[in-house]
Coordinates of C-alpha atoms in Angstrom, one line a residue:
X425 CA -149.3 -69.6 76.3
X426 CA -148.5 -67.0 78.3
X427 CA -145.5 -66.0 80.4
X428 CA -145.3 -64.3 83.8
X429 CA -141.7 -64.4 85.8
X430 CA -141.4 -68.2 86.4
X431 CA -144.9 -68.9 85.1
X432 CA -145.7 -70.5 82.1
X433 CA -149.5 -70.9 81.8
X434 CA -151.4 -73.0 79.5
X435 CA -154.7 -71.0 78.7
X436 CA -155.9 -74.6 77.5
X437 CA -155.6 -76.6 80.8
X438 CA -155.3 -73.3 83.7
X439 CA -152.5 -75.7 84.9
X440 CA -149.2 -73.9 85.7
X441 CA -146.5 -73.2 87.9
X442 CA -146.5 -70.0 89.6
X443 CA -143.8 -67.8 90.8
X444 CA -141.0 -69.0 93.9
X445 CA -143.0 -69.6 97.3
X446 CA -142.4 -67.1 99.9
X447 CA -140.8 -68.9 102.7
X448 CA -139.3 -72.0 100.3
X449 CA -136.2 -70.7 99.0
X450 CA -133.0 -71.8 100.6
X451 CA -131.9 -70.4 103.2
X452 CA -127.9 -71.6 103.6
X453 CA -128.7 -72.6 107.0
X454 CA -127.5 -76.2 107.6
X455 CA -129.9 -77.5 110.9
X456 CA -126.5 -79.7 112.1
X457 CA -129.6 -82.1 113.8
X458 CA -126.8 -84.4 114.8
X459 CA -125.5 -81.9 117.4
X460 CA -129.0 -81.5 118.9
X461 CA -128.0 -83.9 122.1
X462 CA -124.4 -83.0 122.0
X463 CA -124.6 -80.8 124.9
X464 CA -120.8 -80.0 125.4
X465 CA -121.0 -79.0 121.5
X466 CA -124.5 -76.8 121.5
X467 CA -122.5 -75.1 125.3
X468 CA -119.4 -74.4 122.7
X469 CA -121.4 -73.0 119.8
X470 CA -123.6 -70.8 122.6
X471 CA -120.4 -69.3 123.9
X472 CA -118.5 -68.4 120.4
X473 CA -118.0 -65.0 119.5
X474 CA -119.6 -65.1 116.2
X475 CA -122.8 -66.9 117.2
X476 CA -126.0 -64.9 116.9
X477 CA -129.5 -65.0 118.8
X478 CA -132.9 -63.5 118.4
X479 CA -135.4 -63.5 120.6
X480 CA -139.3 -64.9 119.3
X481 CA -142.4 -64.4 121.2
X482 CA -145.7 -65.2 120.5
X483 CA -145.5 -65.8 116.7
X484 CA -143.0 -62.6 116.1
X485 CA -139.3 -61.0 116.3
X486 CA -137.6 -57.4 116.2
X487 CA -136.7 -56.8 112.9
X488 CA -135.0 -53.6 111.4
X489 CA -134.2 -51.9 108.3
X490 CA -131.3 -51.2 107.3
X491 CA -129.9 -47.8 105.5
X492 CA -129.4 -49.4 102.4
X493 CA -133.4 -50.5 102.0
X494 CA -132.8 -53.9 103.4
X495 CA -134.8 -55.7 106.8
X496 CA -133.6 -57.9 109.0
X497 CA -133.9 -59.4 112.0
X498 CA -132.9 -57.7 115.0
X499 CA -129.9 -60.3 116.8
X500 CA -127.4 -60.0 118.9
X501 CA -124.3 -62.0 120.1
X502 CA -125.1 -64.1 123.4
X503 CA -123.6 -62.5 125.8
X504 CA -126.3 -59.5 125.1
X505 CA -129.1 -61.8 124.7
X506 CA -131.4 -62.2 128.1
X507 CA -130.9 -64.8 130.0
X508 CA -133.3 -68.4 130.2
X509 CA -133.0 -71.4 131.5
X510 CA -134.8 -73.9 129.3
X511 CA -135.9 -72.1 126.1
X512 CA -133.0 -72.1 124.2
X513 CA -133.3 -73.5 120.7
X514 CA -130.5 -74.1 118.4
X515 CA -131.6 -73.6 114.3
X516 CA -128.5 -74.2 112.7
X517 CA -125.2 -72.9 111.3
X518 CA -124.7 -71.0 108.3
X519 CA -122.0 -71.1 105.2
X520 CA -119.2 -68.8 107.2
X521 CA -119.4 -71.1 109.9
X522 CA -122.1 -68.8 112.4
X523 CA -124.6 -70.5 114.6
X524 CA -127.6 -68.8 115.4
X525 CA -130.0 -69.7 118.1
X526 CA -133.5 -68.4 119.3
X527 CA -135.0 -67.6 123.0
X528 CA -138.2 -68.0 123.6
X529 CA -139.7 -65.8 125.9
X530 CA -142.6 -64.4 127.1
X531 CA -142.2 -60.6 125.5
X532 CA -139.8 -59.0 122.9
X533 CA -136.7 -56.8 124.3
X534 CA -137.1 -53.4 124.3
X535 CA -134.4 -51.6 122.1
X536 CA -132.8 -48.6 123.2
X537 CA -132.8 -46.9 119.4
X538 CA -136.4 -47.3 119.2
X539 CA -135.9 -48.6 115.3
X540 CA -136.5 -51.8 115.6
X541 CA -140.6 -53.4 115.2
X542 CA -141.8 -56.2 116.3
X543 CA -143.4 -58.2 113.5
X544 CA -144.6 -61.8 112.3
X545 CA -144.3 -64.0 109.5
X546 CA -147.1 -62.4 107.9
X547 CA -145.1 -59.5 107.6
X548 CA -141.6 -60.1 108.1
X549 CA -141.6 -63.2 105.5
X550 CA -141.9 -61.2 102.3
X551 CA -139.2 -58.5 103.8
X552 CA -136.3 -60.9 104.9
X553 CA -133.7 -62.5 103.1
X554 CA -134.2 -66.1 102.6
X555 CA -131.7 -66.5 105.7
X556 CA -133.7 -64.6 108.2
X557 CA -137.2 -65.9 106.6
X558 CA -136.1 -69.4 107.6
X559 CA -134.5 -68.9 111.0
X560 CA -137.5 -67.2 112.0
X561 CA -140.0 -69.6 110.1
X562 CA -138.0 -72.4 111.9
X563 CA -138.3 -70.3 115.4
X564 CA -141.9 -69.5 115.4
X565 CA -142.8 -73.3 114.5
X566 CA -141.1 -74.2 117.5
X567 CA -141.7 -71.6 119.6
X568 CA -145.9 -72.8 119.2
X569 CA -145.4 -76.1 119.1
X570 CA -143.5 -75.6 122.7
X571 CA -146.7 -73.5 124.3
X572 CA -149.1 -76.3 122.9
X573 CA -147.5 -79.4 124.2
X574 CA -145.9 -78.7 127.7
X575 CA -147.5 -82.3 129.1
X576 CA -147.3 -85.7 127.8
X577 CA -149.9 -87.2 126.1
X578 CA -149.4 -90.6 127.6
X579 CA -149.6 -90.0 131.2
X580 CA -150.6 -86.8 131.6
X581 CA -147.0 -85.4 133.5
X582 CA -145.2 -82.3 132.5
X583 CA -142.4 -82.5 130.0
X584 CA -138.8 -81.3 129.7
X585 CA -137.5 -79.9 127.1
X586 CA -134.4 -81.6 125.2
X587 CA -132.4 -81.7 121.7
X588 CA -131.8 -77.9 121.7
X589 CA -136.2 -77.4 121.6
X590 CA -136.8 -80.2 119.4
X591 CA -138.0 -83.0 121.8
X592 CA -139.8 -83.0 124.7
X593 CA -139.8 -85.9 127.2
X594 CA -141.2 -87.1 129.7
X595 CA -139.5 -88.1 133.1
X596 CA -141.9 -90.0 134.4
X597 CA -142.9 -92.8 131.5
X598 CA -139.9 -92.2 129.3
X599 CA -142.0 -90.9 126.5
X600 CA -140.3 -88.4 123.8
X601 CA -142.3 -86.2 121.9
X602 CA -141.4 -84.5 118.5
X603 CA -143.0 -81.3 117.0
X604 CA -145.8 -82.1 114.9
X605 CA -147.0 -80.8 111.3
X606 CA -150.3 -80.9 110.0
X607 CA -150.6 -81.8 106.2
X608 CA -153.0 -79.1 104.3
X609 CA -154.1 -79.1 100.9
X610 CA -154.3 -75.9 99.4
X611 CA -155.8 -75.8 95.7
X612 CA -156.3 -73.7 93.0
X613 CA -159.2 -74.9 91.0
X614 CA -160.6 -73.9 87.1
X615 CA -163.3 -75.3 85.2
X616 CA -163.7 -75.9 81.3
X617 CA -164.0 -72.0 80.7
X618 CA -160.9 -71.8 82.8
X619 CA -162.1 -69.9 85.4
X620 CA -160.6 -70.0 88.8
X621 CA -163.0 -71.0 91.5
X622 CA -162.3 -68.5 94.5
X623 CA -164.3 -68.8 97.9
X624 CA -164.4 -66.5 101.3
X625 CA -164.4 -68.4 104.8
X626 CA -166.5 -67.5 106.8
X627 CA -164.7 -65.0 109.5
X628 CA -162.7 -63.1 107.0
X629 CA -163.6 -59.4 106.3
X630 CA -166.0 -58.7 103.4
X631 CA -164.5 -59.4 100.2
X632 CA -161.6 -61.6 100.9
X633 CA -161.0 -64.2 98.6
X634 CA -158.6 -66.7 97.9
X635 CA -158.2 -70.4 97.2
X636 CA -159.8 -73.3 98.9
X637 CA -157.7 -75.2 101.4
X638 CA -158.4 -77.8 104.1
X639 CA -156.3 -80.4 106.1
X640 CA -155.8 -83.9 105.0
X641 CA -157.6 -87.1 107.3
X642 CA -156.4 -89.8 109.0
X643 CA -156.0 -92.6 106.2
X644 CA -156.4 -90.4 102.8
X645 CA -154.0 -89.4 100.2
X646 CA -153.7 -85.4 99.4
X647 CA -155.4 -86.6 96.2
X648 CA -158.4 -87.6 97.9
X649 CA -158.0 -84.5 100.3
X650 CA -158.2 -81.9 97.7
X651 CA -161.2 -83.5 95.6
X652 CA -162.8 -84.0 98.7
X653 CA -162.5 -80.3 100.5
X654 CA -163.7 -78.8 97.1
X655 CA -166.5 -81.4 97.1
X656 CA -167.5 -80.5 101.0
X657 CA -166.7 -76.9 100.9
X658 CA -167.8 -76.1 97.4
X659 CA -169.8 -78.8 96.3
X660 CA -167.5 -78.9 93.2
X661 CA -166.6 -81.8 91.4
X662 CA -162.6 -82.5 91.1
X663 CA -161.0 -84.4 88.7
X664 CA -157.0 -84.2 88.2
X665 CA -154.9 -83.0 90.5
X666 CA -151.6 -81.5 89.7
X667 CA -149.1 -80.8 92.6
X668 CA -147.0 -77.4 92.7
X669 CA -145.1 -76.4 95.8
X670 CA -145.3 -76.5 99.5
X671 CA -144.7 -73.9 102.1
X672 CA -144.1 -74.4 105.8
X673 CA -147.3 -72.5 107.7
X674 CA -146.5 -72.3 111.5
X675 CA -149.6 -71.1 112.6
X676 CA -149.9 -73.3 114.6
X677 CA -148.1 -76.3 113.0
X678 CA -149.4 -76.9 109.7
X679 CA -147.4 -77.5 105.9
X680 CA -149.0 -75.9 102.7
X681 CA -148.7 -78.7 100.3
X682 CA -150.3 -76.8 97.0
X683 CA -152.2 -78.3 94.2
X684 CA -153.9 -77.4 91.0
X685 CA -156.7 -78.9 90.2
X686 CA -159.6 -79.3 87.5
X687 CA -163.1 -79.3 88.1
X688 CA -165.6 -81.6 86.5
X689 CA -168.5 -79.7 87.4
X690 CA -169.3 -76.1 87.7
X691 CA -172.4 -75.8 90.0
X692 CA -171.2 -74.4 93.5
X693 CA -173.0 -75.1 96.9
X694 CA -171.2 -74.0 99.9
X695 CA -171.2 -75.4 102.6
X696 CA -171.7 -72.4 105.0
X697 CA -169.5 -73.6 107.7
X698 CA -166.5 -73.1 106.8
X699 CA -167.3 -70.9 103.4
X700 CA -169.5 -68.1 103.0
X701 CA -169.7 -68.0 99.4
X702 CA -167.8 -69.0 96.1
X703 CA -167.0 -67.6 92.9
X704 CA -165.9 -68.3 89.4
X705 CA -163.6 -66.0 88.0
X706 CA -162.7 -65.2 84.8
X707 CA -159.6 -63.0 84.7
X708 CA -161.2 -60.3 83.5
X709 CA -163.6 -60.6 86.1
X710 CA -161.2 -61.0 88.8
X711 CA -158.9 -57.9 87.8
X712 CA -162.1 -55.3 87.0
X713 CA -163.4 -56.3 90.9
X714 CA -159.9 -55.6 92.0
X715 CA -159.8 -52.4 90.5
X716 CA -163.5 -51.7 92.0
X717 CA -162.2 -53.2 95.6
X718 CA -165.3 -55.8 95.5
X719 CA -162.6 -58.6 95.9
X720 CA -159.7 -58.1 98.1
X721 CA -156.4 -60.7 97.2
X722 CA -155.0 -62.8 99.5
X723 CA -151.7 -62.3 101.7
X724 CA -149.1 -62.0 99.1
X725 CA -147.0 -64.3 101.9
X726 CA -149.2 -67.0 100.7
X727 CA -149.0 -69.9 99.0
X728 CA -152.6 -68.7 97.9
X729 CA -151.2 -65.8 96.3
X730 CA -148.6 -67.9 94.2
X731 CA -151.2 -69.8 93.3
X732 CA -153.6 -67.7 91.6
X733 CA -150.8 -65.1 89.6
X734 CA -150.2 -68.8 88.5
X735 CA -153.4 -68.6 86.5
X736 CA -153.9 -64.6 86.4
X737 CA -150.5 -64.3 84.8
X738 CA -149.4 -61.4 86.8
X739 CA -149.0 -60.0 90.1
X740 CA -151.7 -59.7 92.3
X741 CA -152.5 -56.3 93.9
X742 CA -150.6 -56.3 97.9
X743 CA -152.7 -57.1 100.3
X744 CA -152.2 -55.4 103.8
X745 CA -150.6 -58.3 106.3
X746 CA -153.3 -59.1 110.0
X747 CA -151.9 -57.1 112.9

C-alpha cells in the first residue's frame, strides 16, 4: 500500500481514490432555485447593497490577485456592473446572506488599474477558492448553454430567456427548455502488471497524454460506456469498473463522471479517429518520460490528472493551461 494526500493505492488491484477534484469541493453557495421565477424577489436581491456581479464572456472572467497571494474573481456591486437587458443570471446566495449574479455579455469590462486578466476555467479553476470556482463554473455552463440554444427545438421560433438564465421558452408553442449536460466517462485503466493505459487524441500536441474518456449513448449504462470506449478507442478489453468522482466540465455542457477500471486484455489497436496512439505505463516508465519531456501530463484542472496521481502516487508535473 502506498499513501499519497487522500490516496490510498492498492499496488495489487491499481484501484484507488485519488486526491479532491478540482471544481467539486463545496462551495457555500446555496442556488435558492425556488426564487428563480420570483421576479419581485430576484429585482430585491439585484438592488441590495451587498449583492455582487461578475461579468462572463465567452467561457472566461476578470480575475485578480490579491496582495496577500490569493485570486479572485474580479466583481462588483450592481450599480457598477454594465447594464443588459436579458442576460442576467442569478447563481445563488452565500453563508453571510450575499447574492451574487453573472452578466453575460459579448466582451469583458476593461478595468481602469490594469491588474485584473481575463482567464477561463482552465486556468482560473485551480487558482480560485472553492466559492469563486463554482460561481464561475456555474456561469460559464450557462453562459454556453445560452449561445447554443437561442431557438426552440420544437418549432423552430426564438426563445426567451426566463428563471433568472435557467429556462428558455418559447412564446409561440409554449415549450420550456432547460440547460442540458452531457454524461462522459472518463477512465483510468491498468492491466495485470498494473500499468496504466494512457492514449493521445488525435489534435493534441505531440506528447500529450492522459486518460481515455468518451460520452455515454442513448440507452447504456456508464458501465457499458467505459468498457465500450476503451474497447472502440483502444481495442482493450475491460472488465470491472470502479466509480471515483465526478466533475462538472462546461465546455460546452458535459459532466466528468470518472471511473477506474481493469483491463482483461493487453493488446492495444487504436482506432485512429479519435486516438493516435496508446500506451502502457509502468510508473517508472511514466515518470523517466516526464523527466525526458517525451510525455506531457494532462491539465492538472482535470479530472484526468486526479486520476492518474491516483495510481502514480504523487503529483503530476503542471501542465501549462490552452490559451
Amino acid at each position: 500500500m502506498s499513501t499519497y494526500g487522500h490516496v490510498t493505492a492498492d499496488r495489487a488491484t491499481g484501484l484507488s481514490a485519488p486526491p479532491p477534484v478540482t471544481l467539486t469541493e463545496p462551495s457555500g453557495i446555496d442556488r435558492e432555485a425556488h426564487h428563480r421565477l420570483d421576479e419581485a424577489w430576484l429585482a430585491a436581491a439585484w438592488s441590495h447593497p451587498t449583492t455582487r456581479v461578475f461579468v462572463v464572456s465567452g467561457g472566461q472572467a476578470l480575475i485578480d490577485d490579491t496582495p496577500d497571494g490569493r485570486t479572485e474573481l474580479v466583481m462588483t456591486p450592481t450599480f457598477e456592473a454594465p447594464v443588459t437587458e436579458t442576460h442576467r443570471y442569478f447563481l445563488g446566495t452565500d453563508e453571510d446572506g450575499v447574492r451574487y449574479f453573472a452578466l453575460q455579455k459579448d466582451s469583458l469590462p476593461g478595468r481602469m488599474d490594469q491588474s485584473a486578466r481575463p482567464a477561463g476555467l482552465r486556468e482560473a479553476g485551480q487558482l480560485l477558492s472553492p466559492r469563486d470556482a463554482g460561481l464561475l463554473v456555474h456561469a460559464v455552463a450557462l453562459e454556453n448553454w445560452q449561445r447554443l440554444h437561442r431557438f426552440c427545438s420544437r418549432c423552430g421560433e426564438r426563445t426567451v430567456i426566463a428563471a433568472a438564465g435557467h429556462v428558455r421558452r418559447c412564446q409561440a408553442c409554449g415549450a420550456e427548455h432547460y440547460p442540458r449536460t452531457d454524461p462522459a466517462v472518463i477512465m483510468l485503466v491498468t492491466d495485470e502488471e498494473d500499468r496504466a493505459l494512457l492514449g493521445r487524441q488525435v489534435h493534441w500536441p505531440e506528447g500529450r497524454f492522459s486518460t481515455l474518456a468518451g460520452f455515454v449513448e442513448p440507452g447504456e449504462s456508464v458501465e457499458q460506456s467505459v468498457r465500450r470506449e476503451v474497447r472502440e478507442e483502444a481495442g482493450v478489453e475491460v472488465g470491472e469498473v470502479a466509480y471515483v468522482a465526478s466533475q462538472p466540465w462546461p465546455f460546452p455542457s458535459s459532466l466528468m463522471l470518472g471511473f477506474t477500471a481493469r483491463a482483461t486484455s493487453s493488446r492495444i489497436t487504436v482506432d485512429g479517429e479519435e486516438l493516435h496512439e496508446a500506451r502502457w505505463f509502468s510508473r517508472e516508465e511514466l515518470r523517466a518520460a516526464f523527466a525526458s519531456g517525451e510525455v506531457l501530463p494532462p491539465y492538472g484542472i482535470s479530472i484526468a490528472a486526479r486520476l492518474i496521481e491516483g495510481w502514480y502516487g504523487e503529483p503530476l508535473p503542471r501542465a501549462r493551461p490552452r490559451t
